[in-house]
C-alpha positions as a Markdown table, in Angstrom:
| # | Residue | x | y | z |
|---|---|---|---|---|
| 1 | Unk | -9.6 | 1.6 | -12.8 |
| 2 | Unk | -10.0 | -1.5 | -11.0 |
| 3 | Unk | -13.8 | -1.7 | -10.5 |
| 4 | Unk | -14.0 | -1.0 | -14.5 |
| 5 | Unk | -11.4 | -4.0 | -15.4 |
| 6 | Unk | -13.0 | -6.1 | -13.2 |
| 7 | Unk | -16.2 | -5.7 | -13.7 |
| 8 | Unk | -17.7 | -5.6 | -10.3 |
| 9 | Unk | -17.9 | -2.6 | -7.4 |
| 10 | Unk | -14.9 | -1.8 | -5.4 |
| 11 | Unk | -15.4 | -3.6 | -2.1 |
| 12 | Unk | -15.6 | -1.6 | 0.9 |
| 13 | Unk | -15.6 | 1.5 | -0.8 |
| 14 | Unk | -15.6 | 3.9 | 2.3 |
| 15 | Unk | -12.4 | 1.7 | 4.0 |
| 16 | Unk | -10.6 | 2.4 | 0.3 |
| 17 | Unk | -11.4 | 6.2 | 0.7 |
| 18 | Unk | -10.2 | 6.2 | 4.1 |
| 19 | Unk | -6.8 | 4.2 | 3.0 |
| 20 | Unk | -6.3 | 6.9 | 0.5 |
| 21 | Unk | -7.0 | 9.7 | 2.6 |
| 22 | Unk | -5.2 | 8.3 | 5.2 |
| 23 | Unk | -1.9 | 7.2 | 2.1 |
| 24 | Unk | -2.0 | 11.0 | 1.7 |
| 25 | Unk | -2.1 | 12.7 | 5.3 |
| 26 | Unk | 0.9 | 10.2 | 6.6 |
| 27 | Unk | 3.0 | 11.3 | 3.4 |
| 28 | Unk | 2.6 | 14.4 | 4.1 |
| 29 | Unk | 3.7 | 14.0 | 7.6 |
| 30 | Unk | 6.2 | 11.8 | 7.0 |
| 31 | Unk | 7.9 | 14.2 | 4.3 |
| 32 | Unk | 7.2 | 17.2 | 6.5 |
| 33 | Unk | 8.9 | 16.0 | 9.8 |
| 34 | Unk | 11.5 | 13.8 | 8.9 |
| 35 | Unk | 13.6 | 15.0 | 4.9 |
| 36 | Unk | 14.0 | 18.5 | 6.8 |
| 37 | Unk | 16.2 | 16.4 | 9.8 |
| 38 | Unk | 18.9 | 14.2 | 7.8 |
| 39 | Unk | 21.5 | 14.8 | 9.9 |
| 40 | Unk | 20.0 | 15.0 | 13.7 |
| 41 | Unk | 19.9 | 11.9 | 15.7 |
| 42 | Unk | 17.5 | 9.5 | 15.7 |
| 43 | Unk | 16.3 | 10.4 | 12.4 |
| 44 | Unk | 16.6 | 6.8 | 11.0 |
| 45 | Unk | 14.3 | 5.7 | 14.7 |
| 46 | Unk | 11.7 | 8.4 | 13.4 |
| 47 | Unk | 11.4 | 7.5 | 9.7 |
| 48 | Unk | 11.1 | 3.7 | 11.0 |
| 49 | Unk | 8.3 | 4.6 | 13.0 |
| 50 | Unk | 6.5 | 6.9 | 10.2 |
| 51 | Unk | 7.0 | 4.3 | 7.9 |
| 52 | Unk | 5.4 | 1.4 | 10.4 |
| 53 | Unk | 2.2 | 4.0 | 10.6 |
| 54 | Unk | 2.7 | 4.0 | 7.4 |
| 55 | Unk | 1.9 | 0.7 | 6.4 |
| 56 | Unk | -1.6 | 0.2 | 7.8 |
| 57 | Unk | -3.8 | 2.1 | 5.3 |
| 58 | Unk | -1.8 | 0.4 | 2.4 |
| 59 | Unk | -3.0 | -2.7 | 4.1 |
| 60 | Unk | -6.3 | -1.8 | 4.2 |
| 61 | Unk | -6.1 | -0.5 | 0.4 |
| 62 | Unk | -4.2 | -3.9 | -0.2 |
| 63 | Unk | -7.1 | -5.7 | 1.0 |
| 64 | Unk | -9.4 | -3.8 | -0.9 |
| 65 | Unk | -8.2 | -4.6 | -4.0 |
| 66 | Unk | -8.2 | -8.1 | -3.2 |
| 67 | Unk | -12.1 | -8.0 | -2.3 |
| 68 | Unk | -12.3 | -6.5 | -5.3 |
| 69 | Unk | -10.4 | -9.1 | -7.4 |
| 70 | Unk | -12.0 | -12.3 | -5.6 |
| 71 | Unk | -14.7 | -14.0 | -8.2 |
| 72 | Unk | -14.5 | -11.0 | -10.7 |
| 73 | Unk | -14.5 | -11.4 | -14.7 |
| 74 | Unk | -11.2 | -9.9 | -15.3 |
| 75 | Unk | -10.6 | -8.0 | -18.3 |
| 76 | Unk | -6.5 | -8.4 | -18.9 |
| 77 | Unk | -6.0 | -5.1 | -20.9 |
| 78 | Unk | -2.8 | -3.4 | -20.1 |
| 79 | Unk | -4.0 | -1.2 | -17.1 |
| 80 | Unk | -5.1 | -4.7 | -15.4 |
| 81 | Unk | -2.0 | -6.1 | -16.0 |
| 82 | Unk | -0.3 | -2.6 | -14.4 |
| 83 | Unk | -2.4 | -3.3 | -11.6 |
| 84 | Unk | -2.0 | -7.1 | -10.7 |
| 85 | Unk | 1.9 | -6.1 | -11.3 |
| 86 | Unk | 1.7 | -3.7 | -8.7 |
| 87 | Unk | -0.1 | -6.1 | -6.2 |
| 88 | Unk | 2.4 | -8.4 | -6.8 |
| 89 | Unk | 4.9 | -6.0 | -6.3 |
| 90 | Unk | 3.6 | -4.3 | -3.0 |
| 91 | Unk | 3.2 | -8.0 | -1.9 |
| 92 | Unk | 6.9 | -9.2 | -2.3 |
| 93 | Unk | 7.9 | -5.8 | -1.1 |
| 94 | Unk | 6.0 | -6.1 | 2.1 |
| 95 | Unk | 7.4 | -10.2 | 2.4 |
| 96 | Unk | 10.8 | -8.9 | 1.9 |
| 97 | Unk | 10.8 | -5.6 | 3.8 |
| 98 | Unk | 10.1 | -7.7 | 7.5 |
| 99 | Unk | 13.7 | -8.9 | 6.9 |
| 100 | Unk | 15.3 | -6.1 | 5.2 |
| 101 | Unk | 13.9 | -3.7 | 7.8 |
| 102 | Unk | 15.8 | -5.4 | 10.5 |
| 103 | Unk | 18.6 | -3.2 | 11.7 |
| 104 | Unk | 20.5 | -5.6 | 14.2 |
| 105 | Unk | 23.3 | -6.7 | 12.9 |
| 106 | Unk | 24.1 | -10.4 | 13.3 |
């Protein structure tokens, strides 16, 4: 949806295939290993470390979008605005999550 509301190509179309590809296998993983072992130890060290892998192709999809957004004739129709609400989102989520993620207490 974003090329159309834009107006302009998705930048770096083959990293954004790869970010989604890559979205999907590590979700699968993730789910796969870790919600089947709730109650073993060091389950909460192995979801930390699936959801740190986890974080690069978002990055990469994040990035994307923002290529794709710099010096483009955007359309605000209500997808758009869906959109730029879930950039914002992912970006106060990722601001926030540094500090939230820290498990040491103080």
């Amino acid at each position: 949806m974003l090329p159309v509301f834009t107006r302009k190509p998705l930048f770096a179309y083959r990293v954004a295939a790869a970010g989604m590809i890559g979205v999907a296998l590590l979700s699968f993983f993730v789910c796969s290993t870790t919600c089947s072992r709730v109650d073993q130890p060091g389950h909460a060290a192995a979801v930390h470390a699936h959801d740190r892998a986890h974080l690069d192709p978002h990055r990469f999809l994040f990035l994307v979008t923002l290529g794709t957004l710099w010096k483009a004739k955007i359309r605000f129709d209500a997808p758009m605005l869906f959109i730029l609400g879930m950039m914002f989102n992912f970006l106060i989520g990722g601001i926030t999550g540094v500090f939230l993620s820290d498990v040491r207490s103080t």
